[in-house]
Amino acid sequence: LTLENDLRRALENGELEVFYQAQVALADGRLTGAEALVRWRHPEKGLVSPAAFIPVAEETGLIVSLGEQVLRAACRQLATWQRQGLPRLTVAVNLSPRQFRQPDLVDRVAAILAETGADPDWLELEITESAAMQHAEETIGALRRLREMGVSLAIDDFGTGYSSLSYLKRFPIDKLKIDRSFVQGVPGNGDDAAIVQAIIAMARSLGLALLAEGVESEAQRDFLQAQGCAVAQGWLFGQAVPAAAFERDHLARH
Ligand code: G
Ligand code: G
Ligand code: MN
Ligand code: NA
């Protein structure tokens, strides 16, 4: 309850901040995009990890307003990067299952794009596999409308849910993000390597883009690249950092 009240206050006082983590092409290290990841700058506790408050936000429904704040901040940021004349990059924003179930989600996204002047071509929304697979019919409708607006769509934490190939084929999505729990095990763990190879083959046969999450070592990077995964994100390329640091570390040469 304390956390809930604290979080409510944080939302009102603008204590939430959006960090950005680089996504890079493995072939040449070129920046392809950034994932927006929320952080809470708590007045006493310092920087609080989303792992500590996203679940509470989800249970209490605060996630809806939190998610909108993050989306608005990320769209403002991407509009700024556009105006600076940078080559296109995608800014990926996480949508929680609860946000995704809002009947007016598509209108809310459209309103935020209009308000911030962000180009929808630069925005990617991430939904988790389990959120997508529940209420599949409604999901497909919402995804289709988002895509018609020019927003691209990625399935986050892919491999941890239970999507069947036939379902996946019907979903109007652009990208699969291979969950970091599998990436962690490659190249040494045979099961993880087999799962990663299967996901890569699946994405290829369905014509979907791929991104591997949680890449921490050169051995992981080399394995992924050799198997045909072209884009990755992880500590090897940089942690999530505030926008100013992201610009300095990743955009100066972009
Ligand atoms: O950023 P890591 O930095 O610690 O994030 C932990 C978890 O919180 C991840 O599962 C990530 O997807 C989730 N997360 C981070 N930012 C957001 C956000 O803005 N919205 C939602 N729904 N989840 C987020
Ligand atoms: O669930 P989602 O994929 O949206 O969240 C990304 C989460 O992964 C964040 O908590 C982020 O801090 C974390 N993360 C990003 N890169 C790495 C990495 O290389 N290794 C590990 N262990 N975690 C990472
Ligand atoms: Mn994500
Ligand atoms: Na993930």
mmCIF file of C-alpha atoms and ligand atoms in Angstrom:
data_model
loop_
_atom_site.group_PDB
_atom_site.id
_atom_site.type_symbol
_atom_site.label_atom_id
_atom_site.label_comp_id
_atom_site.label_asym_id
_atom_site.label_seq_id
_atom_site.Cartn_x
_atom_site.Cartn_y
_atom_site.Cartn_z
ATOM 1 C CA LEU A 1 0.000 0.000 0.000
ATOM 2 C CA THR A 2 2.866 2.351 0.806
ATOM 3 C CA LEU A 3 4.398 1.543 -2.550
ATOM 4 C CA GLU A 4 1.081 2.167 -4.264
ATOM 5 C CA ASN A 5 0.711 5.596 -2.627
ATOM 6 C CA ASP A 6 4.321 6.406 -3.320
ATOM 7 C CA LEU A 7 3.870 5.485 -6.952
ATOM 8 C CA ARG A 8 0.708 7.553 -7.231
ATOM 9 C CA ARG A 9 2.661 10.539 -5.925
ATOM 10 C CA ALA A 10 5.555 9.787 -8.262
ATOM 11 C CA LEU A 11 3.208 9.885 -11.250
ATOM 12 C CA GLU A 12 1.813 13.233 -10.136
ATOM 13 C CA ASN A 13 5.223 14.732 -9.397
ATOM 14 C CA GLY A 14 6.952 13.571 -12.524
ATOM 15 C CA GLU A 15 9.455 11.362 -10.691
ATOM 16 C CA LEU A 16 9.480 8.851 -13.519
ATOM 17 C CA GLU A 17 12.186 9.142 -16.100
ATOM 18 C CA VAL A 18 12.714 7.325 -19.359
ATOM 19 C CA PHE A 19 16.074 5.733 -20.114
ATOM 20 C CA TYR A 20 17.131 4.423 -23.531
ATOM 21 C CA GLN A 21 19.010 1.253 -24.418
ATOM 22 C CA ALA A 22 20.716 0.900 -27.793
ATOM 23 C CA GLN A 23 19.737 -1.673 -30.403
ATOM 24 C CA VAL A 24 22.465 -2.382 -32.934
ATOM 25 C CA ALA A 25 23.067 -4.191 -36.221
ATOM 26 C CA LEU A 26 25.525 -7.032 -35.538
ATOM 27 C CA ALA A 27 27.200 -6.787 -38.947
ATOM 28 C CA ASP A 28 28.647 -3.309 -38.392
ATOM 29 C CA GLY A 29 27.583 -2.146 -34.939
ATOM 30 C CA ARG A 30 25.361 0.543 -36.448
ATOM 31 C CA LEU A 31 22.553 1.863 -34.247
ATOM 32 C CA THR A 32 19.098 0.746 -35.417
ATOM 33 C CA GLY A 33 16.970 1.853 -32.502
ATOM 34 C CA ALA A 34 16.446 2.319 -28.792
ATOM 35 C CA GLU A 35 14.188 0.709 -26.208
ATOM 36 C CA ALA A 36 12.567 3.146 -23.789
ATOM 37 C CA LEU A 37 12.792 1.774 -20.228
ATOM 38 C CA VAL A 38 11.177 3.548 -17.317
ATOM 39 C CA ARG A 39 13.080 4.445 -14.124
ATOM 40 C CA TRP A 40 11.811 5.939 -10.897
ATOM 41 C CA ARG A 41 13.937 8.639 -9.342
ATOM 42 C CA HIS A 42 12.628 8.297 -5.787
ATOM 43 C CA PRO A 43 13.379 11.308 -3.539
ATOM 44 C CA GLU A 44 14.734 9.086 -0.727
ATOM 45 C CA LYS A 45 15.436 5.691 -2.253
ATOM 46 C CA GLY A 46 17.243 6.909 -5.372
ATOM 47 C CA LEU A 47 16.832 5.091 -8.669
ATOM 48 C CA VAL A 48 14.221 2.321 -8.298
ATOM 49 C CA SER A 49 14.141 -0.541 -10.806
ATOM 50 C CA PRO A 50 10.929 -1.162 -12.757
ATOM 51 C CA ALA A 51 11.041 -4.776 -11.577
ATOM 52 C CA ALA A 52 10.113 -3.358 -8.144
ATOM 53 C CA PHE A 53 7.146 -1.243 -9.238
ATOM 54 C CA ILE A 54 5.789 -2.420 -12.614
ATOM 55 C CA PRO A 55 4.028 -5.419 -10.998
ATOM 56 C CA VAL A 56 2.365 -3.119 -8.407
ATOM 57 C CA ALA A 57 1.448 -0.650 -11.123
ATOM 58 C CA GLU A 58 -0.076 -3.491 -13.107
ATOM 59 C CA GLU A 59 -2.118 -4.813 -10.134
ATOM 60 C CA THR A 60 -3.451 -1.392 -9.145
ATOM 61 C CA GLY A 61 -4.162 -0.140 -12.650
ATOM 62 C CA LEU A 62 -1.644 2.711 -12.245
ATOM 63 C CA ILE A 63 0.177 1.149 -15.190
ATOM 64 C CA VAL A 64 -2.274 2.795 -17.572
ATOM 65 C CA SER A 65 -1.260 6.312 -16.621
ATOM 66 C CA LEU A 66 2.378 5.277 -16.115
ATOM 67 C CA GLY A 67 2.467 3.709 -19.562
ATOM 68 C CA GLU A 68 1.003 6.846 -21.119
ATOM 69 C CA GLN A 69 3.614 9.030 -19.439
ATOM 70 C CA VAL A 70 6.360 6.799 -20.807
ATOM 71 C CA LEU A 71 4.852 6.751 -24.291
ATOM 72 C CA ARG A 72 4.457 10.538 -24.295
ATOM 73 C CA ALA A 73 8.044 11.075 -23.106
ATOM 74 C CA ALA A 74 9.415 8.636 -25.681
ATOM 75 C CA CYS A 75 7.400 10.259 -28.491
ATOM 76 C CA ARG A 76 8.631 13.719 -27.476
ATOM 77 C CA GLN A 77 12.174 12.406 -27.502
ATOM 78 C CA LEU A 78 11.836 10.774 -30.873
ATOM 79 C CA ALA A 79 10.279 13.936 -32.321
ATOM 80 C CA THR A 80 13.361 15.814 -31.080
ATOM 81 C CA TRP A 81 15.694 13.298 -32.723
ATOM 82 C CA GLN A 82 13.716 13.538 -35.964
ATOM 83 C CA ARG A 83 13.977 17.320 -35.976
ATOM 84 C CA GLN A 84 17.738 17.032 -35.506
ATOM 85 C CA GLY A 85 17.798 15.283 -38.871
ATOM 86 C CA LEU A 86 19.096 11.951 -37.617
ATOM 87 C CA PRO A 87 18.735 8.925 -39.887
ATOM 88 C CA ARG A 88 15.633 6.954 -38.921
ATOM 89 C CA LEU A 89 15.836 4.867 -35.807
ATOM 90 C CA THR A 90 13.020 3.060 -34.047
ATOM 91 C CA VAL A 91 12.095 3.950 -30.499
ATOM 92 C CA ALA A 92 10.501 0.924 -28.836
ATOM 93 C CA VAL A 93 8.024 1.399 -25.982
ATOM 94 C CA ASN A 94 6.689 -1.415 -23.784
ATOM 95 C CA LEU A 95 2.925 -1.808 -23.537
ATOM 96 C CA SER A 96 1.708 -3.703 -20.488
ATOM 97 C CA PRO A 97 -1.042 -6.310 -20.832
ATOM 98 C CA ARG A 98 -3.426 -4.025 -18.978
ATOM 99 C CA GLN A 99 -2.736 -1.079 -21.278
ATOM 100 C CA PHE A 100 -3.145 -3.339 -24.207
ATOM 101 C CA ARG A 101 -6.634 -4.341 -23.072
ATOM 102 C CA GLN A 102 -7.900 -0.738 -23.008
ATOM 103 C CA PRO A 103 -10.654 -0.447 -25.601
ATOM 104 C CA ASP A 104 -9.437 3.013 -26.647
ATOM 105 C CA LEU A 105 -5.727 2.168 -26.780
ATOM 106 C CA VAL A 106 -5.388 2.916 -30.495
ATOM 107 C CA ASP A 107 -7.015 6.353 -30.099
ATOM 108 C CA ARG A 108 -4.750 7.149 -27.148
ATOM 109 C CA VAL A 109 -1.642 6.257 -29.138
ATOM 110 C CA ALA A 110 -2.890 8.352 -32.068
ATOM 111 C CA ALA A 111 -3.527 11.316 -29.746
ATOM 112 C CA ILE A 112 -0.020 11.125 -28.266
ATOM 113 C CA LEU A 113 1.550 10.938 -31.727
ATOM 114 C CA ALA A 114 -0.439 14.001 -32.800
ATOM 115 C CA GLU A 115 0.339 15.927 -29.620
ATOM 116 C CA THR A 116 4.097 15.307 -29.786
ATOM 117 C CA GLY A 117 4.524 15.479 -33.554
ATOM 118 C CA ALA A 118 6.295 12.118 -33.515
ATOM 119 C CA ASP A 119 6.518 10.260 -36.821
ATOM 120 C CA PRO A 120 4.705 6.922 -36.349
ATOM 121 C CA ASP A 121 7.342 5.310 -38.602
ATOM 122 C CA TRP A 122 9.843 5.788 -35.791
ATOM 123 C CA LEU A 123 7.657 4.254 -33.098
ATOM 124 C CA GLU A 124 7.620 0.577 -32.229
ATOM 125 C CA LEU A 125 5.333 -0.883 -29.585
ATOM 126 C CA GLU A 126 6.348 -4.025 -27.695
ATOM 127 C CA ILE A 127 3.764 -6.391 -26.347
ATOM 128 C CA THR A 128 4.508 -9.592 -24.522
ATOM 129 C CA GLU A 129 3.731 -12.895 -26.099
ATOM 130 C CA SER A 130 1.263 -13.859 -23.366
ATOM 131 C CA ALA A 131 -0.639 -10.547 -23.604
ATOM 132 C CA ALA A 132 -0.927 -10.966 -27.353
ATOM 133 C CA MET A 133 -2.159 -14.539 -27.187
ATOM 134 C CA GLN A 134 -4.924 -13.810 -24.681
ATOM 135 C CA HIS A 135 -7.935 -12.321 -26.418
ATOM 136 C CA ALA A 136 -6.311 -13.062 -29.756
ATOM 137 C CA GLU A 137 -9.178 -11.728 -31.848
ATOM 138 C CA GLU A 138 -9.312 -8.291 -30.187
ATOM 139 C CA THR A 139 -5.525 -8.171 -30.225
ATOM 140 C CA ILE A 140 -5.369 -8.731 -33.959
ATOM 141 C CA GLY A 141 -7.816 -5.884 -34.560
ATOM 142 C CA ALA A 142 -5.888 -3.416 -32.400
ATOM 143 C CA LEU A 143 -2.544 -4.408 -33.893
ATOM 144 C CA ARG A 144 -3.878 -3.991 -37.383
ATOM 145 C CA ARG A 145 -5.112 -0.465 -36.655
ATOM 146 C CA LEU A 146 -1.812 0.536 -35.032
ATOM 147 C CA ARG A 147 0.035 -0.761 -38.039
ATOM 148 C CA GLU A 148 -2.202 1.132 -40.417
ATOM 149 C CA MET A 149 -1.119 4.295 -38.568
ATOM 150 C CA GLY A 150 2.487 3.404 -39.388
ATOM 151 C CA VAL A 151 3.511 2.141 -35.936
ATOM 152 C CA SER A 152 5.537 -1.088 -35.952
ATOM 153 C CA LEU A 153 4.979 -3.936 -33.545
ATOM 154 C CA ALA A 154 7.292 -6.311 -31.743
ATOM 155 C CA ILE A 155 6.608 -9.335 -29.570
ATOM 156 C CA ASP A 156 8.700 -9.002 -26.403
ATOM 157 C CA ASP A 157 10.140 -11.902 -24.380
ATOM 158 C CA PHE A 158 9.514 -14.223 -27.311
ATOM 159 C CA GLY A 159 9.853 -17.918 -26.536
ATOM 160 C CA THR A 160 8.623 -17.672 -22.947
ATOM 161 C CA GLY A 161 4.942 -17.980 -23.891
ATOM 162 C CA TYR A 162 3.151 -20.569 -25.912
ATOM 163 C CA SER A 163 2.363 -19.105 -29.316
ATOM 164 C CA SER A 164 1.658 -21.619 -31.986
ATOM 165 C CA LEU A 165 3.021 -21.003 -35.439
ATOM 166 C CA SER A 166 -0.477 -20.728 -36.858
ATOM 167 C CA TYR A 167 -1.389 -17.973 -34.389
ATOM 168 C CA LEU A 168 1.798 -16.098 -34.985
ATOM 169 C CA LYS A 169 1.151 -16.170 -38.691
ATOM 170 C CA ARG A 170 -2.176 -14.382 -38.194
ATOM 171 C CA PHE A 171 -0.715 -11.605 -36.062
ATOM 172 C CA PRO A 172 0.117 -8.409 -37.939
ATOM 173 C CA ILE A 173 3.531 -7.990 -36.293
ATOM 174 C CA ASP A 174 6.934 -6.922 -37.549
ATOM 175 C CA LYS A 175 9.487 -8.328 -35.140
ATOM 176 C CA LEU A 176 10.241 -10.989 -32.555
ATOM 177 C CA LYS A 177 12.488 -10.144 -29.607
ATOM 178 C CA ILE A 178 14.249 -13.320 -28.470
ATOM 179 C CA ASP A 179 14.011 -13.447 -24.688
ATOM 180 C CA ARG A 180 17.274 -12.947 -22.839
ATOM 181 C CA SER A 181 16.816 -16.171 -20.836
ATOM 182 C CA PHE A 182 17.698 -18.094 -24.036
ATOM 183 C CA VAL A 183 20.409 -15.685 -25.143
ATOM 184 C CA GLN A 184 22.122 -16.100 -21.779
ATOM 185 C CA GLY A 185 22.750 -19.797 -22.451
ATOM 186 C CA VAL A 186 24.270 -19.573 -25.917
ATOM 187 C CA PRO A 187 26.574 -20.784 -27.294
ATOM 188 C CA GLY A 188 27.347 -23.303 -24.508
ATOM 189 C CA ASN A 189 23.914 -24.606 -23.547
ATOM 190 C CA GLY A 190 22.618 -26.972 -26.228
ATOM 191 C CA ASP A 191 18.943 -26.506 -25.371
ATOM 192 C CA ASP A 192 19.164 -22.717 -25.468
ATOM 193 C CA ALA A 193 21.119 -22.853 -28.712
ATOM 194 C CA ALA A 194 18.452 -25.104 -30.239
ATOM 195 C CA ILE A 195 15.640 -22.798 -29.084
ATOM 196 C CA VAL A 196 17.384 -19.716 -30.469
ATOM 197 C CA GLN A 197 17.969 -21.477 -33.788
ATOM 198 C CA ALA A 198 14.315 -22.531 -33.930
ATOM 199 C CA ILE A 199 13.119 -18.967 -33.247
ATOM 200 C CA ILE A 200 15.428 -17.612 -35.946
ATOM 201 C CA ALA A 201 14.123 -20.182 -38.443
ATOM 202 C CA MET A 202 10.530 -19.363 -37.487
ATOM 203 C CA ALA A 203 11.045 -15.616 -37.917
ATOM 204 C CA ARG A 204 12.666 -16.187 -41.272
ATOM 205 C CA SER A 205 9.868 -18.374 -42.577
ATOM 206 C CA LEU A 206 7.234 -15.868 -41.416
ATOM 207 C CA GLY A 207 9.150 -12.884 -42.787
ATOM 208 C CA LEU A 208 9.594 -11.253 -39.370
ATOM 209 C CA ALA A 209 12.511 -9.126 -38.199
ATOM 210 C CA LEU A 210 14.465 -10.351 -35.171
ATOM 211 C CA LEU A 211 16.259 -8.851 -32.219
ATOM 212 C CA ALA A 212 18.139 -10.768 -29.530
ATOM 213 C CA GLU A 213 17.848 -9.314 -26.032
ATOM 214 C CA GLY A 214 20.341 -9.402 -23.189
ATOM 215 C CA VAL A 215 23.526 -9.860 -25.217
ATOM 216 C CA GLU A 216 26.405 -9.555 -22.764
ATOM 217 C CA SER A 217 29.340 -11.328 -24.400
ATOM 218 C CA GLU A 218 31.156 -11.470 -27.708
ATOM 219 C CA ALA A 219 30.600 -15.227 -27.804
ATOM 220 C CA GLN A 220 26.836 -14.675 -27.642
ATOM 221 C CA ARG A 221 27.023 -11.988 -30.304
ATOM 222 C CA ASP A 222 29.096 -14.162 -32.638
ATOM 223 C CA PHE A 223 26.748 -17.119 -32.236
ATOM 224 C CA LEU A 224 23.660 -14.990 -32.933
ATOM 225 C CA GLN A 225 25.202 -13.395 -35.965
ATOM 226 C CA ALA A 226 26.369 -16.741 -37.370
ATOM 227 C CA GLN A 227 22.841 -18.128 -36.936
ATOM 228 C CA GLY A 228 21.301 -15.218 -38.829
ATOM 229 C CA CYS A 229 20.035 -12.862 -36.132
ATOM 230 C CA ALA A 230 20.935 -9.415 -37.427
ATOM 231 C CA VAL A 231 20.077 -7.080 -34.544
ATOM 232 C CA ALA A 232 20.689 -7.173 -30.796
ATOM 233 C CA GLN A 233 20.432 -5.274 -27.558
ATOM 234 C CA GLY A 234 22.271 -5.819 -24.279
ATOM 235 C CA TRP A 235 25.039 -4.731 -21.964
ATOM 236 C CA LEU A 236 27.689 -5.583 -24.573
ATOM 237 C CA PHE A 237 26.410 -2.560 -26.526
ATOM 238 C CA GLY A 238 25.297 -0.424 -23.611
ATOM 239 C CA GLN A 239 22.948 -0.253 -20.642
ATOM 240 C CA ALA A 240 19.803 1.839 -20.569
ATOM 241 C CA VAL A 241 20.886 5.439 -19.922
ATOM 242 C CA PRO A 242 19.244 8.880 -19.769
ATOM 243 C CA ALA A 243 18.560 10.561 -23.133
ATOM 244 C CA ALA A 244 21.529 12.929 -22.837
ATOM 245 C CA ALA A 245 23.938 10.052 -22.229
ATOM 246 C CA PHE A 246 22.328 8.070 -25.047
ATOM 247 C CA GLU A 247 22.917 10.957 -27.432
ATOM 248 C CA ARG A 248 26.535 11.234 -26.369
ATOM 249 C CA ASP A 249 27.252 7.484 -26.435
ATOM 250 C CA HIS A 250 25.197 6.388 -29.434
ATOM 251 C CA LEU A 251 23.924 9.283 -31.544
ATOM 252 C CA ALA A 252 27.054 11.349 -31.982
ATOM 253 C CA ARG A 253 28.289 8.947 -34.686
ATOM 254 C CA HIS A 254 24.849 7.866 -35.923
HETATM 255 O O1 G B 1 14.635 -1.983 -17.397
HETATM 256 P P1 G B 1 14.722 -3.251 -16.783
HETATM 257 O O2 G B 1 15.385 -2.154 -16.901
HETATM 258 O O3 G B 1 15.072 -3.411 -15.390
HETATM 259 O O4 G B 1 13.117 -3.445 -16.806
HETATM 260 C C1 G B 1 12.535 -4.436 -16.024
HETATM 261 C C2 G B 1 11.209 -4.818 -16.579
HETATM 262 O O5 G B 1 10.347 -3.674 -16.608
HETATM 263 C C3 G B 1 11.305 -5.326 -18.012
HETATM 264 O O6 G B 1 10.504 -6.493 -18.071
HETATM 265 C C4 G B 1 10.726 -4.237 -18.831
HETATM 266 O O7 G B 1 10.043 -4.752 -19.941
HETATM 267 C C5 G B 1 9.755 -3.568 -17.876
HETATM 268 N N1 G B 1 9.585 -2.170 -18.227
HETATM 269 C C6 G B 1 10.507 -1.203 -18.301
HETATM 270 N N2 G B 1 9.955 -0.039 -18.699
HETATM 271 C C7 G B 1 8.636 -0.293 -18.889
HETATM 272 C C8 G B 1 7.517 0.501 -19.312
HETATM 273 O O8 G B 1 7.616 1.686 -19.621
HETATM 274 N N3 G B 1 6.304 -0.112 -19.357
HETATM 275 C C9 G B 1 6.150 -1.416 -19.053
HETATM 276 N N4 G B 1 4.930 -1.943 -19.126
HETATM 277 N N5 G B 1 7.172 -2.207 -18.668
HETATM 278 C C10 G B 1 8.396 -1.641 -18.595
HETATM 279 O O1 G B 2 11.450 -7.207 -20.498
HETATM 280 P P1 G B 2 12.188 -6.224 -21.329
HETATM 281 O O2 G B 2 12.911 -6.960 -22.366
HETATM 282 O O3 G B 2 11.397 -5.125 -21.900
HETATM 283 O O4 G B 2 13.247 -5.494 -20.420
HETATM 284 C C1 G B 2 14.541 -5.329 -20.682
HETATM 285 C C2 G B 2 15.204 -5.662 -19.401
HETATM 286 O O5 G B 2 16.436 -6.299 -19.640
HETATM 287 C C3 G B 2 15.524 -4.455 -18.553
HETATM 288 O O6 G B 2 15.386 -4.858 -17.229
HETATM 289 C C4 G B 2 16.980 -4.209 -18.855
HETATM 290 O O7 G B 2 17.632 -3.465 -17.866
HETATM 291 C C5 G B 2 17.461 -5.639 -18.927
HETATM 292 N N1 G B 2 18.676 -5.835 -19.690
HETATM 293 C C6 G B 2 19.061 -5.143 -20.767
HETATM 294 N N2 G B 2 20.225 -5.613 -21.262
HETATM 295 C C7 G B 2 20.588 -6.637 -20.463
HETATM 296 C C8 G B 2 21.685 -7.534 -20.467
HETATM 297 O O8 G B 2 22.573 -7.507 -21.331
HETATM 298 N N3 G B 2 21.707 -8.474 -19.501
HETATM 299 C C9 G B 2 20.743 -8.573 -18.550
HETATM 300 N N4 G B 2 20.867 -9.524 -17.627
HETATM 301 N N5 G B 2 19.685 -7.741 -18.507
HETATM 302 C C10 G B 2 19.604 -6.787 -19.460
HETATM 303 MN MN MN B 3 10.889 -4.818 -23.810
HETATM 304 NA NA NA B 4 12.077 -8.825 -22.825
#
